[in-house]
mmCIF file with all atom_site columns, C-alpha atoms in Angstrom:
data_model
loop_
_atom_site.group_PDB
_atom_site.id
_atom_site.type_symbol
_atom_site.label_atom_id
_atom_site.label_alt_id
_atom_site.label_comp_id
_atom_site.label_asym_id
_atom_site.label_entity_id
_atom_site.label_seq_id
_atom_site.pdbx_PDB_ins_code
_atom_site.Cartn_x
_atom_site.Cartn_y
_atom_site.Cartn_z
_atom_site.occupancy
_atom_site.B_iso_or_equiv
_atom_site.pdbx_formal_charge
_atom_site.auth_seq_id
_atom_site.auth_comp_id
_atom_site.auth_asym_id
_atom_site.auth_atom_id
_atom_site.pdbx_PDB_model_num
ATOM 1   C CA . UNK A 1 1   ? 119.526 -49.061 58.776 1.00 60.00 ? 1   UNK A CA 1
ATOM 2   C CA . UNK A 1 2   ? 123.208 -50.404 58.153 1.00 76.00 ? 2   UNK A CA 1
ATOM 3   C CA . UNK A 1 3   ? 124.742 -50.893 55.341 1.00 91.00 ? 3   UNK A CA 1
ATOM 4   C CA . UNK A 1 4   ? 125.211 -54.530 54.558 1.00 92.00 ? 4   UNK A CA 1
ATOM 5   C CA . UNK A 1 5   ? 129.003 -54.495 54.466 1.00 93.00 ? 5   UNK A CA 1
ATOM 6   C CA . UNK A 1 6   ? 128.991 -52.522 58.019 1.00 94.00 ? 6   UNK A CA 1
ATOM 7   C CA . UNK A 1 7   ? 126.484 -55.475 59.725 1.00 93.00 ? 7   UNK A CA 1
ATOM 8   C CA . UNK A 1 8   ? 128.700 -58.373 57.573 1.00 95.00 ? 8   UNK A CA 1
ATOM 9   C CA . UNK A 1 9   ? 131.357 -56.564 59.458 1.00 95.00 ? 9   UNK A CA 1
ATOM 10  C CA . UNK A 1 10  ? 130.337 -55.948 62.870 1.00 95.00 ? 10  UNK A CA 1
ATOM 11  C CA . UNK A 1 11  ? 129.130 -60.361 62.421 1.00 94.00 ? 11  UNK A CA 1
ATOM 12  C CA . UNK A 1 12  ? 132.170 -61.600 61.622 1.00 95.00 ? 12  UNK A CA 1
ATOM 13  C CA . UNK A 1 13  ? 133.783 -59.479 63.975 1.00 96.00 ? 13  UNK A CA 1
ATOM 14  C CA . UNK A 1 14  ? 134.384 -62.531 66.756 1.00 95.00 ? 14  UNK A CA 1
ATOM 15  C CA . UNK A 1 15  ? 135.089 -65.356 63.862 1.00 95.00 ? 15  UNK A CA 1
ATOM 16  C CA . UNK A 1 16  ? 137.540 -63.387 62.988 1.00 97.00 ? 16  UNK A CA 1
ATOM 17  C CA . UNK A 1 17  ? 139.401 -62.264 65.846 1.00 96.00 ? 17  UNK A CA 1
ATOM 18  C CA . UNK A 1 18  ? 138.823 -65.926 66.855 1.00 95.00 ? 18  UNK A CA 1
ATOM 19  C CA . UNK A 1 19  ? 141.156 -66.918 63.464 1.00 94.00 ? 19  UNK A CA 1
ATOM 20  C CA . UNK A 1 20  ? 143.628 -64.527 64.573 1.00 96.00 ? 20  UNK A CA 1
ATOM 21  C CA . UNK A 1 21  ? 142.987 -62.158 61.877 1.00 96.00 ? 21  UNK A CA 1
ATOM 22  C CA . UNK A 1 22  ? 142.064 -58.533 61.554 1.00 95.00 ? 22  UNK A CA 1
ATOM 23  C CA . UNK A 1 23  ? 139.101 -56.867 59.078 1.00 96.00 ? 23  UNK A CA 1
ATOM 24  C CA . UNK A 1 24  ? 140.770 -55.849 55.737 1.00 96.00 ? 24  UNK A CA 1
ATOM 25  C CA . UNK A 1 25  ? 137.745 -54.956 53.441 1.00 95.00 ? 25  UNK A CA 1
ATOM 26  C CA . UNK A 1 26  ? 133.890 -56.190 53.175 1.00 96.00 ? 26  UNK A CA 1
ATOM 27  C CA . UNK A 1 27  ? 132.618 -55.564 49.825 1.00 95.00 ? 27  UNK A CA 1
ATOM 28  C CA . UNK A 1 28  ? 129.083 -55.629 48.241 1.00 95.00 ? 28  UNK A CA 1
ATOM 29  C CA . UNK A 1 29  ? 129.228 -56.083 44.333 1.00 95.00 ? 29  UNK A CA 1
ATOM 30  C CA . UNK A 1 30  ? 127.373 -57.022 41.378 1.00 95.00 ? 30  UNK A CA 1
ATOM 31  C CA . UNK A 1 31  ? 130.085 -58.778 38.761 1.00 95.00 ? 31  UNK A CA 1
ATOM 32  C CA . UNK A 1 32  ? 128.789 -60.748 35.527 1.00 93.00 ? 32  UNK A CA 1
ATOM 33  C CA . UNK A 1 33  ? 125.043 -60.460 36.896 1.00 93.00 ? 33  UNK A CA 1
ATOM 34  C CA . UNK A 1 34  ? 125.324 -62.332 40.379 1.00 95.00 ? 34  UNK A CA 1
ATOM 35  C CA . UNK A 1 35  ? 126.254 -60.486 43.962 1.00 96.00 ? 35  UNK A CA 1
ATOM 36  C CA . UNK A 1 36  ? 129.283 -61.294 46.030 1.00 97.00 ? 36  UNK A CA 1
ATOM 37  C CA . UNK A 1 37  ? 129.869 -60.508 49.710 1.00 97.00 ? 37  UNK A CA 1
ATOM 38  C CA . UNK A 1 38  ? 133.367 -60.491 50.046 1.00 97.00 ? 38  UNK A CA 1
ATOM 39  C CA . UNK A 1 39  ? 135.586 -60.270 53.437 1.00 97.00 ? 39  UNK A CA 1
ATOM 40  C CA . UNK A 1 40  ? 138.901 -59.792 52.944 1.00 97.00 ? 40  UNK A CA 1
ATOM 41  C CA . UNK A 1 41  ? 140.825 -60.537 55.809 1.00 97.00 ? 41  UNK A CA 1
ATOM 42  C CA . UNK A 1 42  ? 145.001 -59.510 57.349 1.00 95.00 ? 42  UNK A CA 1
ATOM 43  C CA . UNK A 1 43  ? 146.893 -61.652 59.189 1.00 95.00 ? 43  UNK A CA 1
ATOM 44  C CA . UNK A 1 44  ? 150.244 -61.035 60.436 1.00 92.00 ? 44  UNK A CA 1
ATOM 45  C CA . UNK A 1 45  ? 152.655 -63.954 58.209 1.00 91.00 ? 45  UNK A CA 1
ATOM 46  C CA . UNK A 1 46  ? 149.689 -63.975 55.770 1.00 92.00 ? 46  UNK A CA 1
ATOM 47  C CA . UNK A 1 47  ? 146.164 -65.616 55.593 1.00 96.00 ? 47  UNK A CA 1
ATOM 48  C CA . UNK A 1 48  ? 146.214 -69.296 55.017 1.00 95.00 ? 48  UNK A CA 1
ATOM 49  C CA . UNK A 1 49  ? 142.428 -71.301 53.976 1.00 96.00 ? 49  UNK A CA 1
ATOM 50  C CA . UNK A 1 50  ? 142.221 -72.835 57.109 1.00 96.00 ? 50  UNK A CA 1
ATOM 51  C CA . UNK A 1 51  ? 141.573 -69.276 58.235 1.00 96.00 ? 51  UNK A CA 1
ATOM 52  C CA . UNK A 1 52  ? 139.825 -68.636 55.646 1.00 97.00 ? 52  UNK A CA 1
ATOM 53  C CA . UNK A 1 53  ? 137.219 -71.558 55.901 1.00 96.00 ? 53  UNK A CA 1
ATOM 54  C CA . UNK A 1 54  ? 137.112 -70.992 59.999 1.00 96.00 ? 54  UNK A CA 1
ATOM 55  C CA . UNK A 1 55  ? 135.986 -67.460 59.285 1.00 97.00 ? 55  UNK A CA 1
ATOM 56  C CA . UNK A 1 56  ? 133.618 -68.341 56.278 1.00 97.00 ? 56  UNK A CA 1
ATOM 57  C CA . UNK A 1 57  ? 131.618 -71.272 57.910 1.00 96.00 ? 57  UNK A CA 1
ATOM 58  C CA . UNK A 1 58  ? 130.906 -69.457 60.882 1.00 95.00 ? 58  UNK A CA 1
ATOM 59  C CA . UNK A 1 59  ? 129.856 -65.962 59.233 1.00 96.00 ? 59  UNK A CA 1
ATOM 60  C CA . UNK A 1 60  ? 127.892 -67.899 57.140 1.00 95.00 ? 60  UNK A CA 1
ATOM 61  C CA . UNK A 1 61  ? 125.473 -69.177 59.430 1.00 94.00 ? 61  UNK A CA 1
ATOM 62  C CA . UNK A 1 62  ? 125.590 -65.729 61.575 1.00 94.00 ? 62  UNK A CA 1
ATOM 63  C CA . UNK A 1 63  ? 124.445 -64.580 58.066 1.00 94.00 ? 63  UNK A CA 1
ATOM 64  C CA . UNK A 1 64  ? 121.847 -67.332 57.416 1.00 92.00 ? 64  UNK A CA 1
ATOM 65  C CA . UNK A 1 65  ? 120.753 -66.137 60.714 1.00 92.00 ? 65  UNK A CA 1
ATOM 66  C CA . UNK A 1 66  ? 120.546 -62.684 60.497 1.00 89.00 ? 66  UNK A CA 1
ATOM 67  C CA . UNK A 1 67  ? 119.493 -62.546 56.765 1.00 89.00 ? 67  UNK A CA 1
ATOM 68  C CA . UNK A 1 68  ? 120.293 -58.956 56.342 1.00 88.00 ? 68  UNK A CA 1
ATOM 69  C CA . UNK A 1 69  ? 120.391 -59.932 52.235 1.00 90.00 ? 69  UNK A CA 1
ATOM 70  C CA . UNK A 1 70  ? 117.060 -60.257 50.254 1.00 88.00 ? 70  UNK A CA 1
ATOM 71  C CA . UNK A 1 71  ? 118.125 -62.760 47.188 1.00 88.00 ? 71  UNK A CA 1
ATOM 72  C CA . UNK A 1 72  ? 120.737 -64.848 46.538 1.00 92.00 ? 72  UNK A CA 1
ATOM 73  C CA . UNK A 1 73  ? 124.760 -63.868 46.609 1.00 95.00 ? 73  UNK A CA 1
ATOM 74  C CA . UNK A 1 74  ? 128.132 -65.479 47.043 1.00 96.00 ? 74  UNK A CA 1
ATOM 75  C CA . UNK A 1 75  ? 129.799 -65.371 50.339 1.00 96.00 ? 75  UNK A CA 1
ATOM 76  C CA . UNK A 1 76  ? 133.695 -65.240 49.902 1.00 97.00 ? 76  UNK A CA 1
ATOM 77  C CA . UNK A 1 77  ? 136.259 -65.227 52.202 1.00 97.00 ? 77  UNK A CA 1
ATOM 78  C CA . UNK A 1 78  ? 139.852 -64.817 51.188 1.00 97.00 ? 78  UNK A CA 1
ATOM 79  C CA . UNK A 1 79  ? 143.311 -62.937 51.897 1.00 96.00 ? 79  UNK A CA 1
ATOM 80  C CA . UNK A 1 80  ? 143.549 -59.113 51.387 1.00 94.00 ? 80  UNK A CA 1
ATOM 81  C CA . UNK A 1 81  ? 146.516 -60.161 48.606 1.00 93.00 ? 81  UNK A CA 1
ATOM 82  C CA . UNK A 1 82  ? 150.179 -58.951 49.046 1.00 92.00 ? 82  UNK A CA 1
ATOM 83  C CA . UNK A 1 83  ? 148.943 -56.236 46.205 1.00 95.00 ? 83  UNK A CA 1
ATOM 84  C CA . UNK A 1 84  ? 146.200 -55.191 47.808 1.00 95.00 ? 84  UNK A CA 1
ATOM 85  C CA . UNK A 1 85  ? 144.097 -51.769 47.215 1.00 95.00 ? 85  UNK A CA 1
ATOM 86  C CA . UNK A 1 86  ? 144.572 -49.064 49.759 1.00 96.00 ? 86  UNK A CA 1
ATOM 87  C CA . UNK A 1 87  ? 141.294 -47.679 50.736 1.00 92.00 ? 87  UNK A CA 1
ATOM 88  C CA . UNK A 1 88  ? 141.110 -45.433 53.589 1.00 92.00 ? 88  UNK A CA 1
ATOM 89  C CA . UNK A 1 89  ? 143.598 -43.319 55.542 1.00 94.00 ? 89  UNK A CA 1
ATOM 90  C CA . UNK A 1 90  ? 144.501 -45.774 57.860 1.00 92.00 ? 90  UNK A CA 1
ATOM 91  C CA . UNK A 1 91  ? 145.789 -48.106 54.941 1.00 94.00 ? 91  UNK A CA 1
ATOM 92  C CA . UNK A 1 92  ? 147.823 -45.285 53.332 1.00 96.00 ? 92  UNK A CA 1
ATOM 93  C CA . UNK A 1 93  ? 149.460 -44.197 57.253 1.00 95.00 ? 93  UNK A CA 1
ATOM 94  C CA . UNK A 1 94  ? 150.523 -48.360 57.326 1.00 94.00 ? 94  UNK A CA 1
ATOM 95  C CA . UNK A 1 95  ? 151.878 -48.088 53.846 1.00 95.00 ? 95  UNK A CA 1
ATOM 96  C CA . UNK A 1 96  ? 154.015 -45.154 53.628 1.00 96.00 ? 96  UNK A CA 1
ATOM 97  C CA . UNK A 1 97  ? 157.221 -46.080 51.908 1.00 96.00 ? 97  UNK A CA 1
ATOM 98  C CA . UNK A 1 98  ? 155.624 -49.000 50.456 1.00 96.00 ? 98  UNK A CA 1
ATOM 99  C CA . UNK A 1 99  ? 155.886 -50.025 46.413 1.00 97.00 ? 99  UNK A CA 1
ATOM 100 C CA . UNK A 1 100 ? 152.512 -49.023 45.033 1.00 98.00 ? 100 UNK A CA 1
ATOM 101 C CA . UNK A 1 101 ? 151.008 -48.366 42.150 1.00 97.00 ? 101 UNK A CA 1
ATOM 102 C CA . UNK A 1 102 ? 148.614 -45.508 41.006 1.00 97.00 ? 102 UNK A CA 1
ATOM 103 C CA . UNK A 1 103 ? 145.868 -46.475 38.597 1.00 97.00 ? 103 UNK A CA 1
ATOM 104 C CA . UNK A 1 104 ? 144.721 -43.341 36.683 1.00 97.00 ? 104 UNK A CA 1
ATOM 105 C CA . UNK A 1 105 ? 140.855 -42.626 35.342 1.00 96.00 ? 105 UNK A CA 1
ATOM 106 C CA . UNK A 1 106 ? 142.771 -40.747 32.224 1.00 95.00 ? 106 UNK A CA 1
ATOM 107 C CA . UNK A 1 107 ? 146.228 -41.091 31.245 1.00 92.00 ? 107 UNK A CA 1
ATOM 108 C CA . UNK A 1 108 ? 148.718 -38.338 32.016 1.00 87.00 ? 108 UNK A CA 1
ATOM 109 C CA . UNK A 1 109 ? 152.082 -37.625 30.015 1.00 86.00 ? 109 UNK A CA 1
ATOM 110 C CA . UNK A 1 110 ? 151.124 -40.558 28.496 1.00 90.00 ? 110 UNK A CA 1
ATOM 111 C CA . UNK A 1 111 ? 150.895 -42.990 31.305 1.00 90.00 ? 111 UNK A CA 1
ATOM 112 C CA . UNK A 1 112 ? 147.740 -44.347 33.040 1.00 95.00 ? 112 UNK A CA 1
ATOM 113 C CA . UNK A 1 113 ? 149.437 -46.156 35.600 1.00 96.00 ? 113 UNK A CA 1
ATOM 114 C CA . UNK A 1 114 ? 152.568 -45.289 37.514 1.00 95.00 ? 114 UNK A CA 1
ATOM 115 C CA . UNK A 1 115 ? 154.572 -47.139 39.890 1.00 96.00 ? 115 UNK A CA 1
ATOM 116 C CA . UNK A 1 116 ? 156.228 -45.827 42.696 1.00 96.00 ? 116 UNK A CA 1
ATOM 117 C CA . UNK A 1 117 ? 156.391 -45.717 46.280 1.00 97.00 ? 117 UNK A CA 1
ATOM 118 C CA . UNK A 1 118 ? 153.671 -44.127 48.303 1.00 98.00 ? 118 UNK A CA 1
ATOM 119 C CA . UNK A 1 119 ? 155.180 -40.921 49.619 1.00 97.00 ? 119 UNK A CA 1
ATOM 120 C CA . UNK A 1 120 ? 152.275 -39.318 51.367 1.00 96.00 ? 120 UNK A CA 1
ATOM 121 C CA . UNK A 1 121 ? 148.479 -39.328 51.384 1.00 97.00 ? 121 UNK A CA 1
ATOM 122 C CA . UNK A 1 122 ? 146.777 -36.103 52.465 1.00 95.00 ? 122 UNK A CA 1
ATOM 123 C CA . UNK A 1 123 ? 143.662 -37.510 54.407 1.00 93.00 ? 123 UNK A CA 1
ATOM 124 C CA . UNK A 1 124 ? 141.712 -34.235 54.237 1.00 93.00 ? 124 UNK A CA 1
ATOM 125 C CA . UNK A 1 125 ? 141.765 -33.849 50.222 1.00 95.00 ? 125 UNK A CA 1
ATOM 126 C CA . UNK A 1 126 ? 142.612 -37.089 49.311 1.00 94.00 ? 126 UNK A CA 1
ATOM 127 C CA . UNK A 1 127 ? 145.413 -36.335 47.376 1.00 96.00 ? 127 UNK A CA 1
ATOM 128 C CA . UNK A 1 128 ? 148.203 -38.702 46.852 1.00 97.00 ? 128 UNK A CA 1
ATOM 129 C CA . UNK A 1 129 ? 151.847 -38.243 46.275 1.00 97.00 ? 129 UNK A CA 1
ATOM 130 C CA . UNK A 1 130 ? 154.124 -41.143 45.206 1.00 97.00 ? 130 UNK A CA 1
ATOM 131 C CA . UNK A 1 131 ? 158.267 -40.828 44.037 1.00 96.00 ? 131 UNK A CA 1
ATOM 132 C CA . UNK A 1 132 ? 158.873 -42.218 40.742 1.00 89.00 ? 132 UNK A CA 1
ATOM 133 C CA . UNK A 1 133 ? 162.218 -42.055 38.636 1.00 84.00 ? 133 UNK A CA 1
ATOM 134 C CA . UNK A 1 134 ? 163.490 -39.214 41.359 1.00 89.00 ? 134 UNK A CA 1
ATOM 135 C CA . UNK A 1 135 ? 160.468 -36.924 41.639 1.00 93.00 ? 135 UNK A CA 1
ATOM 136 C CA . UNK A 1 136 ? 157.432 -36.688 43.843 1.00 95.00 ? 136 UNK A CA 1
ATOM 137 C CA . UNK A 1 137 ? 154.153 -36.456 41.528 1.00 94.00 ? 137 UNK A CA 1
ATOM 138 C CA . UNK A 1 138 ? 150.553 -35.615 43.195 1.00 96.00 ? 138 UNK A CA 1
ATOM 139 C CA . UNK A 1 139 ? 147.906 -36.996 42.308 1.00 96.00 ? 139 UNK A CA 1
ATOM 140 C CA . UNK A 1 140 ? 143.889 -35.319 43.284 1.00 95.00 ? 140 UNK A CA 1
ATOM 141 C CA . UNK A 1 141 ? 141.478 -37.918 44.386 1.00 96.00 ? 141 UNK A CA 1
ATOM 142 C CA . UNK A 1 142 ? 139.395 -36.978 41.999 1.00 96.00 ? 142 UNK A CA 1
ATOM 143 C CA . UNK A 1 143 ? 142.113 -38.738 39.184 1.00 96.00 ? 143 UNK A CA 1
ATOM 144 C CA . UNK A 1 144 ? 142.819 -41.483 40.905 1.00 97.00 ? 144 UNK A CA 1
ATOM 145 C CA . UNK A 1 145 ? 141.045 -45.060 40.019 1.00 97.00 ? 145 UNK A CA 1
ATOM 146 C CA . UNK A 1 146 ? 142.980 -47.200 42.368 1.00 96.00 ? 146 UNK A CA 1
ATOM 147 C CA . UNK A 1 147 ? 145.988 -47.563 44.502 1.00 97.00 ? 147 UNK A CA 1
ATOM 148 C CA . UNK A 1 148 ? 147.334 -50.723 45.117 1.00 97.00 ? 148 UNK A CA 1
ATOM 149 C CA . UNK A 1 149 ? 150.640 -52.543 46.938 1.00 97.00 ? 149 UNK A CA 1
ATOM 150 C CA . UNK A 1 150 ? 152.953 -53.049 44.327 1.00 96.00 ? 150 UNK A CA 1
ATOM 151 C CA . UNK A 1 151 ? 155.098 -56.576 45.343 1.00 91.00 ? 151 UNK A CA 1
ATOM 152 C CA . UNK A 1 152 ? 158.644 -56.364 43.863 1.00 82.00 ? 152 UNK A CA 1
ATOM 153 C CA . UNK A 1 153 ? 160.928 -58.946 42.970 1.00 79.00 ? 153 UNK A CA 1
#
């Protein structure tokens, strides 16, 4: 049996290629007591809510249809963000040289979060590096809590 997020994916598949967008993320969570299914979507030149509520209406009836969900949830359809989370190895590969920022589980030297820009990802171990003030640091999957696009200004 699929994962929800996997069949939400593979069903919006043609609305969204349809809206001119790509697949960023389909997520499954529980937040405050009530369940969201959540498509994030890319666009080159940015998402806008008409292509938002082009992909939305028609994954939701594919979904009304299909009812892989038993109970009641919140279908949301929105942009990936410009500081989005990078996820799997494809997103780092796109991102190299990109602003970022590294969201440690525990704080090291002091600092729990470090900003940067995203020097290399090592797809095997999951280990990332990022340069900050002059020096690459390394981080182990296993420390890392998040790393996100960092937009500067």
């Amino acid at each position: 049996m699929k994962k929800i997020t996997e069949l939400t994916a593979e069903l919006a598949a043609p609305a969204i290629a349809a809206a001119g967008c790509t697949l960023w993320d389909v997520e499954y969570v529980k937040e405050g007591g009530a369940w969201y299914l959540r498509v994030l979507l890319d666009k080159e030149g940015g998402v806008d809510i008409l292509d938002c509520e082009a992909v939305s209406r028609q994954l939701s009836d594919l979904l009304d249809e299909a009812d892989p969900i038993e109970g009641s949830y919140t279908l949301e359809v929105g942009s990936a963000g410009a500081e989005r989370a990078l996820k799997r190895p494809g997103d780092f590969a796109r991102f190299l040289g990109s602003p970022v920022l590294v969201k440690l589980y525990r704080a090291l030297d002091g600092q729990k979060e470090i900003p940067g820009i995203l020097a290399a990802y090592d797809a095997e171990t999951g280990a990332v590096s990022v340069e900050a003030g002059g020096a690459v640091r390394t981080f182990a999957k296993k420390d890392v809590a998040l790393v996100r696009l960092r937009v500067e200004f």
